[in-house]
mmCIF file of C-alpha atoms in Angstrom:
data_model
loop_
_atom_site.group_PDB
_atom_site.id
_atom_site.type_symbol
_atom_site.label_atom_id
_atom_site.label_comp_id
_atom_site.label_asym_id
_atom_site.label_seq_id
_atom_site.Cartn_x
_atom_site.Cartn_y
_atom_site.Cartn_z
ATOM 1 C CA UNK Y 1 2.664 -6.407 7.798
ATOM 2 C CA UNK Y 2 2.485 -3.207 6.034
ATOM 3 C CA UNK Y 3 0.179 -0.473 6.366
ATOM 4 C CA UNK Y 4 -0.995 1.232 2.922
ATOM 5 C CA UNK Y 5 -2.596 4.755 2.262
ATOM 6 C CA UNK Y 6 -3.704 6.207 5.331
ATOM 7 C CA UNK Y 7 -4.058 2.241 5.996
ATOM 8 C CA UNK Y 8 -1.638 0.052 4.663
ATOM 9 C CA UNK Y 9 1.167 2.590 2.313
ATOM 10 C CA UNK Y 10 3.893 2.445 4.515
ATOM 11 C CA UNK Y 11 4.257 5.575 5.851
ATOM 12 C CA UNK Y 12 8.191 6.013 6.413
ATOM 13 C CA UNK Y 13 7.823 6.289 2.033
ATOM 14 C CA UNK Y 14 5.275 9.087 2.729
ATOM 15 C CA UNK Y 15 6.208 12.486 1.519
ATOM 16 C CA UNK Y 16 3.640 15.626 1.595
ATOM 17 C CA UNK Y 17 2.444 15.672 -1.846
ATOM 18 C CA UNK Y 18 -0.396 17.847 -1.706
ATOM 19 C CA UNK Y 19 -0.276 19.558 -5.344
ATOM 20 C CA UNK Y 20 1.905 17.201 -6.966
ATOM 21 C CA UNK Y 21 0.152 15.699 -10.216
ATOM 22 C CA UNK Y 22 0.519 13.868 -13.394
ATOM 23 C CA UNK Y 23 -1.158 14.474 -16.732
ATOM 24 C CA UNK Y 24 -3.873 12.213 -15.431
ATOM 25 C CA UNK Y 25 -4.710 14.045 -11.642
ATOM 26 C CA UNK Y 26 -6.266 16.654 -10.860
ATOM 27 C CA UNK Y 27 -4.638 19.311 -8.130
ATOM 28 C CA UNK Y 28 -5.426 18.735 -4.508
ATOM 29 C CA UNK Y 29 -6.097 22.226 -2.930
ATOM 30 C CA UNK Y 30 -7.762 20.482 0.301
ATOM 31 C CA UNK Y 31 -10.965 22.050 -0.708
ATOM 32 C CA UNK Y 32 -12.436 18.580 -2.327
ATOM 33 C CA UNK Y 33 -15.942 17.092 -1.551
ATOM 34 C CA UNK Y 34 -15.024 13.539 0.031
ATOM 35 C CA UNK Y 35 -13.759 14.309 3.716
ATOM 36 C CA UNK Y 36 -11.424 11.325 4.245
ATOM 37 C CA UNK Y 37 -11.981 11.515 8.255
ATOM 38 C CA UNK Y 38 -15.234 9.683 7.228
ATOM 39 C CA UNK Y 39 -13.348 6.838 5.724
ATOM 40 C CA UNK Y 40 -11.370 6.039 9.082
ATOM 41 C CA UNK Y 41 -13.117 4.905 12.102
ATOM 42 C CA UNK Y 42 -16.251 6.026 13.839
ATOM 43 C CA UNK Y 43 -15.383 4.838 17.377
ATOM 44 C CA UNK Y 44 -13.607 2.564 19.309
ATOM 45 C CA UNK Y 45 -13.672 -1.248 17.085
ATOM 46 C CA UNK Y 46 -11.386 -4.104 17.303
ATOM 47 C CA UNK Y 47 -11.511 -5.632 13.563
ATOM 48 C CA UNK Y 48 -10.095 -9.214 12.130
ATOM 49 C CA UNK Y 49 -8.571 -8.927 8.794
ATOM 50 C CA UNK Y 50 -7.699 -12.099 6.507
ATOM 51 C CA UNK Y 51 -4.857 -12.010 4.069
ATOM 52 C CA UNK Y 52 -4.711 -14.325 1.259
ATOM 53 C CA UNK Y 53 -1.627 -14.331 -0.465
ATOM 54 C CA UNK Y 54 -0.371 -16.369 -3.550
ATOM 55 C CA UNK Y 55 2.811 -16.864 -5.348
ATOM 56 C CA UNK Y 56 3.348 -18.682 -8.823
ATOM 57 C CA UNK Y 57 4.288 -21.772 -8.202
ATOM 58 C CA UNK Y 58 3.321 -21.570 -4.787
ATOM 59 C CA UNK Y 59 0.307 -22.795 -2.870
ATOM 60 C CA UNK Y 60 -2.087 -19.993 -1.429
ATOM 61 C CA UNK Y 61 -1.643 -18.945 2.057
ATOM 62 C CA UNK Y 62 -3.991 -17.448 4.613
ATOM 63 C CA UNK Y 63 -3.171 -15.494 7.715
ATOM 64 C CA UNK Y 64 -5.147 -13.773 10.292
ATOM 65 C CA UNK Y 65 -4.803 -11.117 12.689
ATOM 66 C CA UNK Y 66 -6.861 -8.109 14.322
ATOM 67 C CA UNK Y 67 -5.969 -4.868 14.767
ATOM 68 C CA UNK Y 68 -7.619 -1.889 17.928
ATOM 69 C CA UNK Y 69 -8.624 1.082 17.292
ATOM 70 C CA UNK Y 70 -9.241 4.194 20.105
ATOM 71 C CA UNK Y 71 -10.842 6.567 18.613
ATOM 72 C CA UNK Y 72 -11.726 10.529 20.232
ATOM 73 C CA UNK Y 73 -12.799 13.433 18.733
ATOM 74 C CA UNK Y 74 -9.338 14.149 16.979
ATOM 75 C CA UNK Y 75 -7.738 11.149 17.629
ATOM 76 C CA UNK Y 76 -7.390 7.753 16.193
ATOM 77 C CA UNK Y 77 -4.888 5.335 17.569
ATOM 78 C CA UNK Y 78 -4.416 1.914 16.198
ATOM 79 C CA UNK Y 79 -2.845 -1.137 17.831
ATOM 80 C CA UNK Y 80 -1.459 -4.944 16.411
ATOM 81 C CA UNK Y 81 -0.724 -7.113 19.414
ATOM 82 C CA UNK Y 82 -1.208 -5.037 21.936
ATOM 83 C CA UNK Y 83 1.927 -1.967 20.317
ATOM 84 C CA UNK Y 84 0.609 1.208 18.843
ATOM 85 C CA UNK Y 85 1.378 1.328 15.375
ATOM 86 C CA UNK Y 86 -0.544 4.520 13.763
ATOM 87 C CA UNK Y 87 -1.614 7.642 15.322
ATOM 88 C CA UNK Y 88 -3.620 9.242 13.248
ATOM 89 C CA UNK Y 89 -4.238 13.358 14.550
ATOM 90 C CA UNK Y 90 -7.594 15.280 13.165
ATOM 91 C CA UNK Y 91 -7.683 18.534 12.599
ATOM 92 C CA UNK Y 92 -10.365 20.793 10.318
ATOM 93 C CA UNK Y 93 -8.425 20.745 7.323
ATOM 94 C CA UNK Y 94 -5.751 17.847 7.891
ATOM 95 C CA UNK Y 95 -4.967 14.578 9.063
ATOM 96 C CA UNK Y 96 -1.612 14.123 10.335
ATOM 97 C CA UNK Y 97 -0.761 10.060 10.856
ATOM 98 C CA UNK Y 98 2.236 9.068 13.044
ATOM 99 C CA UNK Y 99 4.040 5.786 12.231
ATOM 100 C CA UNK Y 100 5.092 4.140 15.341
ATOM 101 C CA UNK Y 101 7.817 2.215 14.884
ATOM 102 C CA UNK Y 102 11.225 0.655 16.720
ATOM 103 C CA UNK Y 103 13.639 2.732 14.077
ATOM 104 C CA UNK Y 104 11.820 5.949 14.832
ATOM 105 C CA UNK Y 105 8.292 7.637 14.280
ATOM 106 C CA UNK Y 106 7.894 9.369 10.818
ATOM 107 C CA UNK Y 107 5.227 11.971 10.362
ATOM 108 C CA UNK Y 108 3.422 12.689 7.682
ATOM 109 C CA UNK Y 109 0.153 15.049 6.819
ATOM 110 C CA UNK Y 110 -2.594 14.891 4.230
ATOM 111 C CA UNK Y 111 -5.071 17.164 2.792
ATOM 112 C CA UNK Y 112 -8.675 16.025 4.723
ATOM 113 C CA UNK Y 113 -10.696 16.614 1.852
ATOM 114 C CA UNK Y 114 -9.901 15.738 -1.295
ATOM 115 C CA UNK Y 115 -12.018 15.380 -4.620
ATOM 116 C CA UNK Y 116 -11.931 12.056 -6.975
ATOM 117 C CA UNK Y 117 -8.365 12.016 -9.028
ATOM 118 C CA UNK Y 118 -6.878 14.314 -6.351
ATOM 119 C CA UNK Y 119 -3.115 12.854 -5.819
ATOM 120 C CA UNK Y 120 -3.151 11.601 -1.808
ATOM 121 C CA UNK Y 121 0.495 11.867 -1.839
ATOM 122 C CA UNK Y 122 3.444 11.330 -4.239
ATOM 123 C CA UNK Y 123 6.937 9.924 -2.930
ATOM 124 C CA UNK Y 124 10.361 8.905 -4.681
ATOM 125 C CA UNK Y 125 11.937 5.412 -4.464
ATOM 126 C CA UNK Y 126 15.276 4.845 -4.067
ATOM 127 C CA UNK Y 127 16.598 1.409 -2.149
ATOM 128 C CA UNK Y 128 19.683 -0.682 -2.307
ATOM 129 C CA UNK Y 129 19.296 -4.232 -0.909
ATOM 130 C CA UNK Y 130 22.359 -6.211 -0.295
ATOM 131 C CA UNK Y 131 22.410 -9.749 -1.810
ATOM 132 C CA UNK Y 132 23.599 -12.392 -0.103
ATOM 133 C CA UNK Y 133 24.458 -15.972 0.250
ATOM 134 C CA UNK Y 134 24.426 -16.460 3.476
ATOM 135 C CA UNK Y 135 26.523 -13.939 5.250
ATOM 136 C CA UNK Y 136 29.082 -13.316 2.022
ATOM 137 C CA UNK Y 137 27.623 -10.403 0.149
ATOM 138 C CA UNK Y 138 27.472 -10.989 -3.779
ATOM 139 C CA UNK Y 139 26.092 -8.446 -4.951
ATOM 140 C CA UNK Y 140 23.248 -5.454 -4.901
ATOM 141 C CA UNK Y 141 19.770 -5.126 -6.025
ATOM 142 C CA UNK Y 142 18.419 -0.901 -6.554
ATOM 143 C CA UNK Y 143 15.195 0.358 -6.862
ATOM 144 C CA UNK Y 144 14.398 3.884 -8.316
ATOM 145 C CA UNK Y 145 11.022 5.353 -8.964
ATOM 146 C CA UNK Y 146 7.560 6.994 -7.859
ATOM 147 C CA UNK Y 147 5.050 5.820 -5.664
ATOM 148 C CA UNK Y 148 1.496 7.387 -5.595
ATOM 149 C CA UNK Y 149 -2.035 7.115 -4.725
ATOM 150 C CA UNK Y 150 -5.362 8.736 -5.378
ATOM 151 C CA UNK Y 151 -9.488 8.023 -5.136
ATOM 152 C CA UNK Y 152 -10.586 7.227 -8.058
ATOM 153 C CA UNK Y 153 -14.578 5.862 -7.730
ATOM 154 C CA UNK Y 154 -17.029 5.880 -4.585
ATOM 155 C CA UNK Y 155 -18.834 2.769 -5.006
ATOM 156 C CA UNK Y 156 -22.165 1.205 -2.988
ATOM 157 C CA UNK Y 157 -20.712 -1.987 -3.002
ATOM 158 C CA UNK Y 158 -17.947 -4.163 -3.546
ATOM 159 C CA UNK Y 159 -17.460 -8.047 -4.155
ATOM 160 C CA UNK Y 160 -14.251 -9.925 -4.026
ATOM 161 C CA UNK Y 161 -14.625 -13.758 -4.168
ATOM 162 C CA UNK Y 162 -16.769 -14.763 -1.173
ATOM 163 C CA UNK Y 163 -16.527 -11.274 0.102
ATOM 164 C CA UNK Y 164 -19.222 -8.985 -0.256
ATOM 165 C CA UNK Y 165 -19.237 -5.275 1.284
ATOM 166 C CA UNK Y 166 -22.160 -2.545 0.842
ATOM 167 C CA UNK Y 167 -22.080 1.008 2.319
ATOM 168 C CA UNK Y 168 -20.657 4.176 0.901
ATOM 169 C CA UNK Y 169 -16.545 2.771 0.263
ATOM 170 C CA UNK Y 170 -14.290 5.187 -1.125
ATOM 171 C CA UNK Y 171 -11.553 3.231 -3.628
ATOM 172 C CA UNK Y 172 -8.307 4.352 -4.146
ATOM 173 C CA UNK Y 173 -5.965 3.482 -6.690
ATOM 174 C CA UNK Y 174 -1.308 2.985 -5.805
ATOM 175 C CA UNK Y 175 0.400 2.653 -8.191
ATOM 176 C CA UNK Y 176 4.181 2.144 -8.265
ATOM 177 C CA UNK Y 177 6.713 2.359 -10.778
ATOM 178 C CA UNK Y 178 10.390 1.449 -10.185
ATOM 179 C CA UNK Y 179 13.367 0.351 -12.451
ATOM 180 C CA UNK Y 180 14.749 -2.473 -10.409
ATOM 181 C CA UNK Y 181 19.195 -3.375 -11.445
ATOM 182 C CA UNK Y 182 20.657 -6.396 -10.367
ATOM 183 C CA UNK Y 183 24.520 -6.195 -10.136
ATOM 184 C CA UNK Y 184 26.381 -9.472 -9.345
ATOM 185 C CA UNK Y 185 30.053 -8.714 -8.357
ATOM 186 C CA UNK Y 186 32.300 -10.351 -10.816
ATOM 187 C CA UNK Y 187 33.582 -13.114 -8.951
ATOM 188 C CA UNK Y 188 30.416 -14.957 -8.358
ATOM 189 C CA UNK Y 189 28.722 -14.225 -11.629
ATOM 190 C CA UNK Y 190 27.295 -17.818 -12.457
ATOM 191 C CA UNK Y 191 27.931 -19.233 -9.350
ATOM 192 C CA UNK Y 192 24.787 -17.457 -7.848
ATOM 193 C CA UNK Y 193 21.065 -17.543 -8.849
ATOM 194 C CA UNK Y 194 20.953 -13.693 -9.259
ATOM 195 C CA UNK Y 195 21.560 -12.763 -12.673
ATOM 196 C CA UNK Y 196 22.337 -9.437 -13.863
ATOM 197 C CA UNK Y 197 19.930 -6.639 -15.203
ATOM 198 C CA UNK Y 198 17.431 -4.341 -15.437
ATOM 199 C CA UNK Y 199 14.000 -4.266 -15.550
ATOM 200 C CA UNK Y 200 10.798 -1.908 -15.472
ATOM 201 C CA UNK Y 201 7.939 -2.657 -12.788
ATOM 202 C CA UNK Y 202 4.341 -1.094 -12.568
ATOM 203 C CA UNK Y 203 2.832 -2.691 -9.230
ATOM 204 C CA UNK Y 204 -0.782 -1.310 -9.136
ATOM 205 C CA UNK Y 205 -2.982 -2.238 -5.973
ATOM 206 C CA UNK Y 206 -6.866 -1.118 -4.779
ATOM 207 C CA UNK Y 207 -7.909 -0.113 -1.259
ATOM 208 C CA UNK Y 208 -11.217 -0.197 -0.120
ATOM 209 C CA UNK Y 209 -12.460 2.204 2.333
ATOM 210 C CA UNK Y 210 -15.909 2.051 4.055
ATOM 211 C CA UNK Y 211 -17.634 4.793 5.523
ATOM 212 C CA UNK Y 212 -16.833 4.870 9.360
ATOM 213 C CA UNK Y 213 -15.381 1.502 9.483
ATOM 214 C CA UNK Y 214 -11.692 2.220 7.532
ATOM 215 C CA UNK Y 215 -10.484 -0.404 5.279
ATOM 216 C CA UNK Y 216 -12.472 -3.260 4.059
ATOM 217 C CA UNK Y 217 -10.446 -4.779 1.431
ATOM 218 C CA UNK Y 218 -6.840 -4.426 -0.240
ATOM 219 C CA UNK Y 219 -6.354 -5.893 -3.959
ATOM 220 C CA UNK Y 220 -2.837 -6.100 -5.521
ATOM 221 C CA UNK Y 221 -2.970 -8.461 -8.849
ATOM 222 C CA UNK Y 222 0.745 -8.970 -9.440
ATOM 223 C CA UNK Y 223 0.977 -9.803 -12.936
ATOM 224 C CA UNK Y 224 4.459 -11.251 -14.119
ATOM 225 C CA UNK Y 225 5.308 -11.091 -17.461
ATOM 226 C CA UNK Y 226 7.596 -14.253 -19.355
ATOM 227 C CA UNK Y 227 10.763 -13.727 -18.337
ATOM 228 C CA UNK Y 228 10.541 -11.014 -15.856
ATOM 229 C CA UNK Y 229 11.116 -11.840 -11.961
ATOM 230 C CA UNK Y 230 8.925 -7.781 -11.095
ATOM 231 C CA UNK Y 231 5.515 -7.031 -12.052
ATOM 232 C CA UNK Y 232 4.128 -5.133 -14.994
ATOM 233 C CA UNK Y 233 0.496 -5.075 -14.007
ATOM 234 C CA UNK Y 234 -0.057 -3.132 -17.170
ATOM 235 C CA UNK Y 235 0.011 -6.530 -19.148
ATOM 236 C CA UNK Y 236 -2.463 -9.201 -19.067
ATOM 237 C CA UNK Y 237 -2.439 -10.794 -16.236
ATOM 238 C CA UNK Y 238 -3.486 -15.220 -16.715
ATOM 239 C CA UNK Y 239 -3.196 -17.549 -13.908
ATOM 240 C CA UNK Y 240 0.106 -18.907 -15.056
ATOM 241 C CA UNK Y 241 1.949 -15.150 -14.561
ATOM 242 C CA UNK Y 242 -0.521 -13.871 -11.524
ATOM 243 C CA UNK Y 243 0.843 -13.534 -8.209
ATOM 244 C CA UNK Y 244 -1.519 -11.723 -5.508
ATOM 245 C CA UNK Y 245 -2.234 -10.444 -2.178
ATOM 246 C CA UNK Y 246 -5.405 -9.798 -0.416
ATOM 247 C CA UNK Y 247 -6.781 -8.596 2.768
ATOM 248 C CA UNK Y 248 -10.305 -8.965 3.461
ATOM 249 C CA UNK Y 249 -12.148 -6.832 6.852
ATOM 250 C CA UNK Y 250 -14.285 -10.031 8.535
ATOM 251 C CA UNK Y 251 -15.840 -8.408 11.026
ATOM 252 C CA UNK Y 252 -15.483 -7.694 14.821
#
């Protein structure tokens, strides 16, 4: 399960980008109007989530789970299963978020108040994934690029399907852009499923935020062009080339 934003981005790709823009943001000074403390937890809540995911050519899933929060003055600690996997500090002008995890914690800190089209944070991509067949290694799979997020509307409600949300919920806008090469090694060219190549991805996903509750919804509309393995959600997305993933808040 991943954790983007302050909420689900996973956080070990986090870098302090406080300042960093494109041609379409505006600078983040951490003197904005929209305190983002308000868009975490109020107090102590244990919340169930539903994720709905769906693949092409796959039937849709659904999965459950609930997540803890503790929450103190300046201090919110969240919890899957029992293990603490964000701890989120508060401070006047920042947030700093700890993520807790097995290969190490990585810390990160955000500007607390932002304005609409502020960047959040910008970070660099760069992966290699091994591909295998079984345990013999036949190639490698890299991924270069950007990954960045900002709040772009504060809406009074929000309706997703059968879900339907109303409050003050902040929405913020990821988007990630990566050049993704595939690089069989010679002997198994055309002996393996993994062709070589290189293509361009835009993955764009929405968070919703509500006002002392923290996230209500996720939206990531995968759309996958003819051809292409990646998304380019910059196309139009149909049924027949739409993968997604969802995650709904259903209460306490």
């Amino acid at each position: 399960m991943t954790k983007n934003w302050i909420y689900l981005i996973p956080l070990s790709a986090i870098i302090i980008g406080c300042g960093t823009t494109d041609n379409n943001d505006t600078t983040n000074n951490g003197e904005g109007s929209i305190d983002l403390r308000t868009y975490l937890e109020k107090e102590d809540i244990t919340k169930n989530y539903q994720i709905v995911n769906k693949t092409i050519g796959q039937k849709i899933t659904n999965q459950y789970y609930s997540e803890t929060s503790t929450v103190t003055t300046d201090k919110i600690e969240r919890k899957l299963e029992g293990i603490t996997t964000t701890i989120i500090n508060i401070e006047e002008k920042k947030l700093t978020v700890t993520d807790v995890s097995d290969e190490g914690n990585i810390i990160n800190s955000f500007f607390r108040h932002v304005d609409l089209g502020n960047n959040l944070f910008s970070s660099d991509i760069n992966t290699t994934e091994l591909l295998k067949i079984g345990d013999t290694e036949v190639g490698k799979r890299t991924r270069v690029g950007t990954n960045s997020c900002k709040p772009i509307e504060q809406l009074t409600e929000f309706t997703k399907d059968s879900h339907s949300y109303t409050g003050d919920i902040l929405k913020t806008e990821c988007t990630k852009k990566t050049t993704i090469t595939t690089k069989v090694n010679s002997e198994y060219i055309g002996q393996v499923n993994y062709i070589n190549g290189t293509e361009d991805s835009v993955d764009i996903s929405y968070y919703y935020q509500k006002k002392d509750t923290g996230l209500i919804a996720s939206i990531n509309d995968d759309c996958i062009p003819t051809n292409m393995k990646y998304p380019d959600d910059t196309t139009e997305c149909s049924d027949g080339n739409k993968s997604y993933s969802y995650i709904y808040y259903l209460g306490n």
